[in-house]
Coordinates of C-alpha atoms and ligand atoms in Angstrom, one line a residue:
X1 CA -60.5 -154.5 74.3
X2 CA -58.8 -150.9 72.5
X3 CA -57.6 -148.3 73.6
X4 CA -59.8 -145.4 72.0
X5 CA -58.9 -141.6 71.4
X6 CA -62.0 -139.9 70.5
X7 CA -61.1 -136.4 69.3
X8 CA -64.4 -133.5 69.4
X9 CA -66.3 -135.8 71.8
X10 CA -67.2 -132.8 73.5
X11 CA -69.7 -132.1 70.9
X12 CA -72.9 -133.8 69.4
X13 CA -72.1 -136.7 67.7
X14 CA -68.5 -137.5 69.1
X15 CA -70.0 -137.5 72.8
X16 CA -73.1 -139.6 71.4
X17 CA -70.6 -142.1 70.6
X18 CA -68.9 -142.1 74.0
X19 CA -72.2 -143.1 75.6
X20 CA -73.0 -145.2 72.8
X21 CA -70.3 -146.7 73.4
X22 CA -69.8 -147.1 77.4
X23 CA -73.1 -149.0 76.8
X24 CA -72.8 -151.1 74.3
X25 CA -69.4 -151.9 74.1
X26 CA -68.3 -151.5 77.7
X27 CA -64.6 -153.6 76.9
X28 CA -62.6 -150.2 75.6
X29 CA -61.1 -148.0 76.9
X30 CA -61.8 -144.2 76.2
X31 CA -59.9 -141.1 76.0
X32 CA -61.1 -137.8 74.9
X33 CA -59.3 -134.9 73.1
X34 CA -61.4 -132.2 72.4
X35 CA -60.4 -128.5 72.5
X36 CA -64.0 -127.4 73.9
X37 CA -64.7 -124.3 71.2
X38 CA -67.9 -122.6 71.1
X39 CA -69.2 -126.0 70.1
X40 CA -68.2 -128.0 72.4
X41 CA -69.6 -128.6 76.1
X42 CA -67.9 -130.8 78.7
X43 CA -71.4 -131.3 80.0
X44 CA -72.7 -133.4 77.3
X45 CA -70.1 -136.3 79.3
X46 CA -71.4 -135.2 82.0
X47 CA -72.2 -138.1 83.6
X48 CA -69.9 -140.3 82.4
X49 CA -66.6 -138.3 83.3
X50 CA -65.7 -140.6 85.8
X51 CA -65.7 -143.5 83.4
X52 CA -63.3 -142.1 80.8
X53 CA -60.2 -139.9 80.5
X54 CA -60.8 -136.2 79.2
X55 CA -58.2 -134.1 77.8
X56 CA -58.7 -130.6 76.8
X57 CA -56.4 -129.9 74.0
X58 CA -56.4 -128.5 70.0
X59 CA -55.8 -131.5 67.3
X60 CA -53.0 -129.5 66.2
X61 CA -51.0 -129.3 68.7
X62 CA -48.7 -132.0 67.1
X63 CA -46.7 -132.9 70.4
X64 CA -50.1 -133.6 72.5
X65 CA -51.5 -135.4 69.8
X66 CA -48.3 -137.4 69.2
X67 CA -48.3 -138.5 73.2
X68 CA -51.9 -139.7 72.7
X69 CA -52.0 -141.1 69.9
X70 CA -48.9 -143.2 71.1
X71 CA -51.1 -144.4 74.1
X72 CA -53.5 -145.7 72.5
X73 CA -54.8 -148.4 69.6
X74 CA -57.2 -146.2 67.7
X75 CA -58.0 -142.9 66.6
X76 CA -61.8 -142.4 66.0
X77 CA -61.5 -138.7 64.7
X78 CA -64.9 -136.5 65.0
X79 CA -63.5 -133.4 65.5
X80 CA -64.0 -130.6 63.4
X81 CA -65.3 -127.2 63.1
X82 CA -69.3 -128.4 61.3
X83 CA -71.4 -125.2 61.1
X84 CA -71.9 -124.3 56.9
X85 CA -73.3 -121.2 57.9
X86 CA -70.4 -120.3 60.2
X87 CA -67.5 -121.4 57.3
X88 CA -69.4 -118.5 55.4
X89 CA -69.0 -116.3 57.7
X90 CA -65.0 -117.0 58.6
X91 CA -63.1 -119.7 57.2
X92 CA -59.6 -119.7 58.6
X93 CA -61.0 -122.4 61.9
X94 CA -62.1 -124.6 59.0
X95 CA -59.0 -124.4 57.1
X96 CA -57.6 -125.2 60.6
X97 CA -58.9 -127.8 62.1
X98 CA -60.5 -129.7 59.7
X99 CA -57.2 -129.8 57.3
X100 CA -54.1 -128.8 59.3
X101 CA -55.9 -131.0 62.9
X102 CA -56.1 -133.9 60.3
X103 CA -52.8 -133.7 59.4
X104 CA -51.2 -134.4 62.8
X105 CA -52.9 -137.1 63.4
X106 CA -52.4 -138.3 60.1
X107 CA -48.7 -138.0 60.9
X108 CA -48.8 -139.1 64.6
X109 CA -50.9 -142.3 63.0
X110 CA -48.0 -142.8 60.6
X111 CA -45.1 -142.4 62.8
X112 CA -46.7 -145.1 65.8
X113 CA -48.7 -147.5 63.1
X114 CA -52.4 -147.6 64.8
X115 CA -55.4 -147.5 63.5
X116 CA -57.1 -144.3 62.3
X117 CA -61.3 -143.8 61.8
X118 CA -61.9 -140.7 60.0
X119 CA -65.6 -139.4 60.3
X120 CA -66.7 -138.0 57.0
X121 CA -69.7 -136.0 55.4
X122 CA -71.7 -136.9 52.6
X123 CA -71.3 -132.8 51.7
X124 CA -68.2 -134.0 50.3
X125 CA -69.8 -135.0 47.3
X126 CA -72.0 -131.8 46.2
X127 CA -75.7 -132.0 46.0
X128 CA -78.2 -133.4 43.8
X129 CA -81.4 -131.9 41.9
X130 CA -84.7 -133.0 43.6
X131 CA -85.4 -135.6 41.2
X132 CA -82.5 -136.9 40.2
X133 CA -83.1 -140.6 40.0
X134 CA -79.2 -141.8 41.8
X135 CA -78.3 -141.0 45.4
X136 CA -74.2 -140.4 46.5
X137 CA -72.1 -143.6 46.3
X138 CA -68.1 -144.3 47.2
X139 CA -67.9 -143.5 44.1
X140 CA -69.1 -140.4 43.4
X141 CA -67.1 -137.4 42.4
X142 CA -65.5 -135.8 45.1
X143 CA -67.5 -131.9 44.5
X144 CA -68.0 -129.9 47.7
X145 CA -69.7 -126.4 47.5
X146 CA -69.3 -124.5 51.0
X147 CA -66.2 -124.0 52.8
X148 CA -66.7 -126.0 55.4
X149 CA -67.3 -129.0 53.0
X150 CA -64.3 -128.4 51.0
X151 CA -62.1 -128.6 54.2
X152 CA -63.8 -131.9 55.0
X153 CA -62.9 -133.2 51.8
X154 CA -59.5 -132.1 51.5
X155 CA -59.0 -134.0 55.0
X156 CA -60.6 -137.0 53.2
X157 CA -58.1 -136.7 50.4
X158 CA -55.4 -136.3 52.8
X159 CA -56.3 -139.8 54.5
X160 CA -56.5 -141.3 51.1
X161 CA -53.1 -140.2 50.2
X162 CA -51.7 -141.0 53.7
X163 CA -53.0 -145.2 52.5
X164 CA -52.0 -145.0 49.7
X165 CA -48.6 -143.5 50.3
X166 CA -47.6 -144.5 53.6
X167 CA -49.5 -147.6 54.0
X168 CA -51.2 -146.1 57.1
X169 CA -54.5 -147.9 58.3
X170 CA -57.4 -145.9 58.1
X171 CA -60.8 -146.1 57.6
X172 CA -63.1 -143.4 56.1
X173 CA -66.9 -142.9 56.7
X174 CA -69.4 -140.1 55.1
X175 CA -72.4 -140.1 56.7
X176 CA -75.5 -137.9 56.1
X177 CA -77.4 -135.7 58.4
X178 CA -77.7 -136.6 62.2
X179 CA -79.9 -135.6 64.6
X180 CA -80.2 -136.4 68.3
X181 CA -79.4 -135.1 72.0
X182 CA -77.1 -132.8 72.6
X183 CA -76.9 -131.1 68.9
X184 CA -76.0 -127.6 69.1
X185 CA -78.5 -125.4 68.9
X186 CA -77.2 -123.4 66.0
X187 CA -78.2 -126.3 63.9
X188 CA -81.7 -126.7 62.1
X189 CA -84.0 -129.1 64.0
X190 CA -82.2 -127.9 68.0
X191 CA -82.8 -124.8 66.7
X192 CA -86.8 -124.9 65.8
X193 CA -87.4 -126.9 68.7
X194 CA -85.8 -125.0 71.0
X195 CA -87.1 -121.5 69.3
X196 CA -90.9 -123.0 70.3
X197 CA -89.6 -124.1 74.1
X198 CA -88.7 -120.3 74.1
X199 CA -91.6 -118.4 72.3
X200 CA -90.1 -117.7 68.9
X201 CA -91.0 -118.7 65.9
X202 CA -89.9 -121.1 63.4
X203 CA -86.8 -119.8 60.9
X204 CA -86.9 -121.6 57.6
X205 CA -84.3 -121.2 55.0
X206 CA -86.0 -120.2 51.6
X207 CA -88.4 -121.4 50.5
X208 CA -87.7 -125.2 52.2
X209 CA -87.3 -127.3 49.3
X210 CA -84.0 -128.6 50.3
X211 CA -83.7 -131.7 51.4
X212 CA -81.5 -133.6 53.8
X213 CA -81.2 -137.4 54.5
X214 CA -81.4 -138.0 58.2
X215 CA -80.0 -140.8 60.4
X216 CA -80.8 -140.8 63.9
X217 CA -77.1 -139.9 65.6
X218 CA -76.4 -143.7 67.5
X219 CA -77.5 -145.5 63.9
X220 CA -74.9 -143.3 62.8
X221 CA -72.6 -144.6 65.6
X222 CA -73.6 -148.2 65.7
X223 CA -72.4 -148.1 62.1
X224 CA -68.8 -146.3 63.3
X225 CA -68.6 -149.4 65.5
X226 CA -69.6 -151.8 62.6
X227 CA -66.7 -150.3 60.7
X228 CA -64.0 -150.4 63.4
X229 CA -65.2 -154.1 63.7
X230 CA -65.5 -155.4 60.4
X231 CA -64.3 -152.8 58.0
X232 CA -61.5 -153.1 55.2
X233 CA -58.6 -150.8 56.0
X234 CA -58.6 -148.4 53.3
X235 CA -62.3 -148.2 52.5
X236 CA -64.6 -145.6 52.4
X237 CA -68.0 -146.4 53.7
X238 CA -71.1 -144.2 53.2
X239 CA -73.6 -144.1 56.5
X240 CA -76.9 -143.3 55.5
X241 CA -80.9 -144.8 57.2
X242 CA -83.1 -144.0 53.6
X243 CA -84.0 -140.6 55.8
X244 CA -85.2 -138.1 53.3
X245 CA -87.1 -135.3 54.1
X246 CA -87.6 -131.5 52.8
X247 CA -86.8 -129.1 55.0
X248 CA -90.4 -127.7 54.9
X249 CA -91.8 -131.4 55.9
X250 CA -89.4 -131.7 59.0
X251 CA -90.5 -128.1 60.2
X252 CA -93.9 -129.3 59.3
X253 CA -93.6 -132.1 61.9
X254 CA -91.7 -130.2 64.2
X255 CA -94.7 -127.9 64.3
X256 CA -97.7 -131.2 64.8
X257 CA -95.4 -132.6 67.5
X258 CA -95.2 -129.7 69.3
X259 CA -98.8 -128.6 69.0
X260 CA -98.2 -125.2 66.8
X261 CA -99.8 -124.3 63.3
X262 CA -98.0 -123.0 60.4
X263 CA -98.7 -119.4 61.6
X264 CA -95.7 -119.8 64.0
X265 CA -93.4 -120.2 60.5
X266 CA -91.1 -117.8 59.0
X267 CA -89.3 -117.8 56.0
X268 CA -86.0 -116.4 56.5
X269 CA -83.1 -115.2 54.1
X270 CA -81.5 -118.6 51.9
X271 CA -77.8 -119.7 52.6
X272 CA -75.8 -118.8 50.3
X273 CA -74.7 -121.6 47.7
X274 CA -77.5 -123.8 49.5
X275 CA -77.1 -127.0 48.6
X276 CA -80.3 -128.4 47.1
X277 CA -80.6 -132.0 48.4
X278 CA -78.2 -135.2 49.8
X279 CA -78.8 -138.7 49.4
X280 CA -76.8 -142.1 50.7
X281 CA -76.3 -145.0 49.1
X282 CA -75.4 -147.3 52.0
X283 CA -75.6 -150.4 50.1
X284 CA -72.0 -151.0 50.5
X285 CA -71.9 -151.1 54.4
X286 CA -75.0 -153.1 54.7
X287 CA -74.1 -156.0 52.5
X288 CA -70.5 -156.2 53.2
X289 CA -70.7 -155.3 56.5
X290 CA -73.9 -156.6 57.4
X291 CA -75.1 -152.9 59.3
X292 CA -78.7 -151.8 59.7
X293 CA -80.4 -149.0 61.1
X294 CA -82.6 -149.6 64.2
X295 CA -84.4 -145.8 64.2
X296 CA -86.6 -146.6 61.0
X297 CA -89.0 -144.0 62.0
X298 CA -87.8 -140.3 61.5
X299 CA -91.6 -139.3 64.0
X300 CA -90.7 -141.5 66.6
X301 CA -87.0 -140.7 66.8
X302 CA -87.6 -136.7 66.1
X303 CA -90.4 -136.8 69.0
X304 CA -88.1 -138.3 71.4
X305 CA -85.6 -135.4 70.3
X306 CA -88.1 -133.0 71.3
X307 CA -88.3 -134.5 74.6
X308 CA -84.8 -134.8 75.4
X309 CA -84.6 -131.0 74.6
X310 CA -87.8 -130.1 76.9
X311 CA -86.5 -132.5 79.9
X312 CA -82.8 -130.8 79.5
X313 CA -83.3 -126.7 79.0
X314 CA -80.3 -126.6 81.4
X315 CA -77.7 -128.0 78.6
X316 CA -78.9 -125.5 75.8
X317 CA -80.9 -122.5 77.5
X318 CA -77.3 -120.7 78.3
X319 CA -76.4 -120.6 74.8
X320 CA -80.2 -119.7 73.2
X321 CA -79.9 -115.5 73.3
X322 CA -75.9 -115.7 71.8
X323 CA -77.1 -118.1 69.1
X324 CA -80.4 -116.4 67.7
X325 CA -78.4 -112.7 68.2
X326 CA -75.9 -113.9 66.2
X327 CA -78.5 -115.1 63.2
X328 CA -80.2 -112.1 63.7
X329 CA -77.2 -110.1 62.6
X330 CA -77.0 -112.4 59.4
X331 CA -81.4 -112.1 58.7
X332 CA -81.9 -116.0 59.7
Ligands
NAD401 P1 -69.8 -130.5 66.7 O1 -69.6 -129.1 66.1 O2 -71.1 -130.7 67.5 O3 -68.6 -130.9 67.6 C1 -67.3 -130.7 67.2 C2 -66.4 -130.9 68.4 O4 -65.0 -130.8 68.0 C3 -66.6 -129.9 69.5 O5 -66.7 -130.6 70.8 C4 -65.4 -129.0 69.5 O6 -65.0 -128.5 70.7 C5 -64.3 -130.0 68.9 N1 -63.2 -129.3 68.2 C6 -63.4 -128.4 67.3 N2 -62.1 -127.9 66.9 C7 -61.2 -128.7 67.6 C8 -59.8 -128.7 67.6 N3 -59.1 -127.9 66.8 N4 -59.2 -129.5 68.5 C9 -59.9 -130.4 69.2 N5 -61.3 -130.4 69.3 C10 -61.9 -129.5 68.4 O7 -69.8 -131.5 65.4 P2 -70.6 -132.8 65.1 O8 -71.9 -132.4 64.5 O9 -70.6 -133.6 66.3 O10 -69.7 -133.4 64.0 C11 -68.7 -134.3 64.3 C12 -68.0 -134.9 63.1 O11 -69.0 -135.5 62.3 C13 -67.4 -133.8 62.2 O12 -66.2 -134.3 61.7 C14 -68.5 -133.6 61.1 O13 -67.9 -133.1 59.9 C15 -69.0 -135.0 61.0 N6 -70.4 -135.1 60.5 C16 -71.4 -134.5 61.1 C17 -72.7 -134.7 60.7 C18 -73.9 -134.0 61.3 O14 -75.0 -134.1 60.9 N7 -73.7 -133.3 62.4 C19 -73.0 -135.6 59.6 C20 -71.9 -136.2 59.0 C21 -70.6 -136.0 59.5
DAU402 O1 -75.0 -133.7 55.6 C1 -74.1 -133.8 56.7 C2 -74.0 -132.4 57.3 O2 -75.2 -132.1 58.0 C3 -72.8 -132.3 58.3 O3 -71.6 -132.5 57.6 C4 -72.8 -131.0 59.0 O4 -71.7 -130.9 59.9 C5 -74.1 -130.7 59.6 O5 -74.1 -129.4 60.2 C6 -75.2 -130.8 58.6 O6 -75.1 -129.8 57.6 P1 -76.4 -129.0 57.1 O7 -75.9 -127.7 56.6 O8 -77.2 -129.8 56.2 O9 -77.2 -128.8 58.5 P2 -78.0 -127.6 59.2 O10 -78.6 -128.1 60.4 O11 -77.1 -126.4 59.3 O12 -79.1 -127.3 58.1 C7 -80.0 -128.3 57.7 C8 -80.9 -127.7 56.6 O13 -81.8 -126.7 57.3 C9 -80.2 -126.9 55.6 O14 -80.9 -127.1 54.3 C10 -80.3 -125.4 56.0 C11 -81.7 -125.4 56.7 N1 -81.8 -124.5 57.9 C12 -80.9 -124.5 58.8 C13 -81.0 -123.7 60.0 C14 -79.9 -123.6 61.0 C15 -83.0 -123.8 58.0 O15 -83.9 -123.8 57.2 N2 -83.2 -123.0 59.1 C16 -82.2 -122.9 60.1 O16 -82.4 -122.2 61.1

């Protein structure tokens, strides 16, 4: 049994883990720190509030932090600010939390000696051209294009530095795109399904050449758990389930799922600095750590997404107008 601080579970994949976890691996203990901005949503734990411990509080506030992380065994650190589009817009909560918030934990890590997971991106490592032959490795170059991903990456290299330096043990994981209950809207497949459950139309980027990798958001957890298990203190890990896709082919399937032609598609203004196209390597965490995926199929786990967003309008309907105004105002 450990006890767990799991910063940003308030949002997609951090609260995904807390009911991944409750379930599977009912022995720990969990406490939540998570500061509830725009992204986040108490709701999402819901039902499970009476099971844990929930703290609302900012990861840099270094004396709260330093009082929870001296309570429990292990930090498993999700939180961050994870919209591209928004670090384009304004960069300072970036900067923020995903490098100053790193920091104290780093040093409230340091000064108690427990354990620290640090959840990763594979963003951290640029993109790739469509037909480049090699996918993202631990050892790629470290080459991040958006602002978001560069503060990701400089909080990686701050963990490195902190092992290296201070001995600290920590744990790194980059893992590729998730999807999954309780994703935020603003992001891409939320968004499209929940612009059909409302009457609008589909908003593609471009021309929708870019691809991502997708893992379904517990493989990407079960894998968390793998490493807090079994992983080598010091190691980075990359989490990825073989998961590419074009953009245009998701929004394609989006579309057959929900019973809509390509009439209800728009092509909408490009991101700026879009990054072409990410690929994991996960070799490393399956053979030493012995982890597999268990959502092979991207239909099967994207059409069970689609329900879980028709059966629960009351988690996201609040939050459609503000979201869609907002990328309105920016020609998405
Ligand atoms: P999210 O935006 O859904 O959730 C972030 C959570 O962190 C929210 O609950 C928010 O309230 C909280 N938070 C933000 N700033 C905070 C602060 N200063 N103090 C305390 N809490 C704060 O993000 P997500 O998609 O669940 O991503 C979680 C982590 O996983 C991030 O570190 C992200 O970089 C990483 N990641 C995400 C993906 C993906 O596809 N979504 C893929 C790989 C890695
Ligand atoms: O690769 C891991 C990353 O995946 C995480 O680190 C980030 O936190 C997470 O947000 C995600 O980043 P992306 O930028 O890849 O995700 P997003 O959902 O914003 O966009 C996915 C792709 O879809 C991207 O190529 C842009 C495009 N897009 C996005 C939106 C919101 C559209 O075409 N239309 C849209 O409306």
């Amino acid at each position: 049994m450990s006890k767990l601080l799991v910063t940003g579970a308030a949002g997609f994949i951090g609260s995904n883990f807390v009911h991944y976890t409750l379930k599977n691996k009912p022995e720990h203990q969990i406490t939540v720190l998570d500061a509830l901005t725009y992204a986040g949503n108490k709701d999402s734990l819901k039902s499970v509030l009476d099971k844990i411990t929930f703290v609302k509080g900012d990861i840099t506030d270094s004396q709260l932090v330093d009082k929870l992380v001296s309570q429990n065994d292990i930090v498993v650190h999700f939180a961050a600010e994870s919209h591209n589009d928004n670090s384009l817009i304004d960069q300072w909560p970036f900067i923020n939390t995903n490098i100053i918030g790193t920091y104290t934990i780093l040093q409230a890590i340091r000064k108690h000696n427990k354990r620290l997971h640090h959840i990763s991106t594979d963003e951290v490592y640029g993109d790739l051209e469509l037909d480049d032959p090699h996918k993202f490795t631990e050892s790629t170059p470290y080459n991040p294009s958006s602002p978001y991903s560069s503060a990701k990456a400089s909080s990686d290299m701050l963990v490195r530095a902190w092992v290296r330096s201070f001995g600290i043990q920590a744990t790194i994981s980059n893992c590729s795109n998730n999807y999954g209950p309780f994703q935020h809207i603003e992001k891409m497949i939320p968004r499209q399904i929940t612009n059909l459950l409302t009457g609008e139309r589909l908003k593609l980027y471009g021309a929708g050449q870019n691809v991502r990798d997708w893992i379904h958001v517990d493989d990407h957890n079960s894998a968390v758990h793998t490493i807090l298990e079994k992983g080598k203190i010091g190691e980075t890990y990359l989490i990825g389930a073989n998961g590419e896709k074009s953009n245009l082919e998701v929004f394609n399937l989006i579309l057959k799922l929900m019973g809509k032609d390509a009439s209800w598609l728009d092509h909408v203004k490009d991101r700026q600095g879009h990054d072409m196209r990410y690929a994991i390597d996960s070799s490393k965490l399956r053979t030493e750590l012995g982890w597999a995926p268990e959502y092979t199929n991207f239909e099967t786990g994207l059409r069970d997404t689609i329900e879980w967003y028709k059966n629960n309008q009351w988690w996201w309907e609040p939050l459609k107008r503000q979201v869609e105004e907002k990328y309105r105002k920016q020609g998405q």
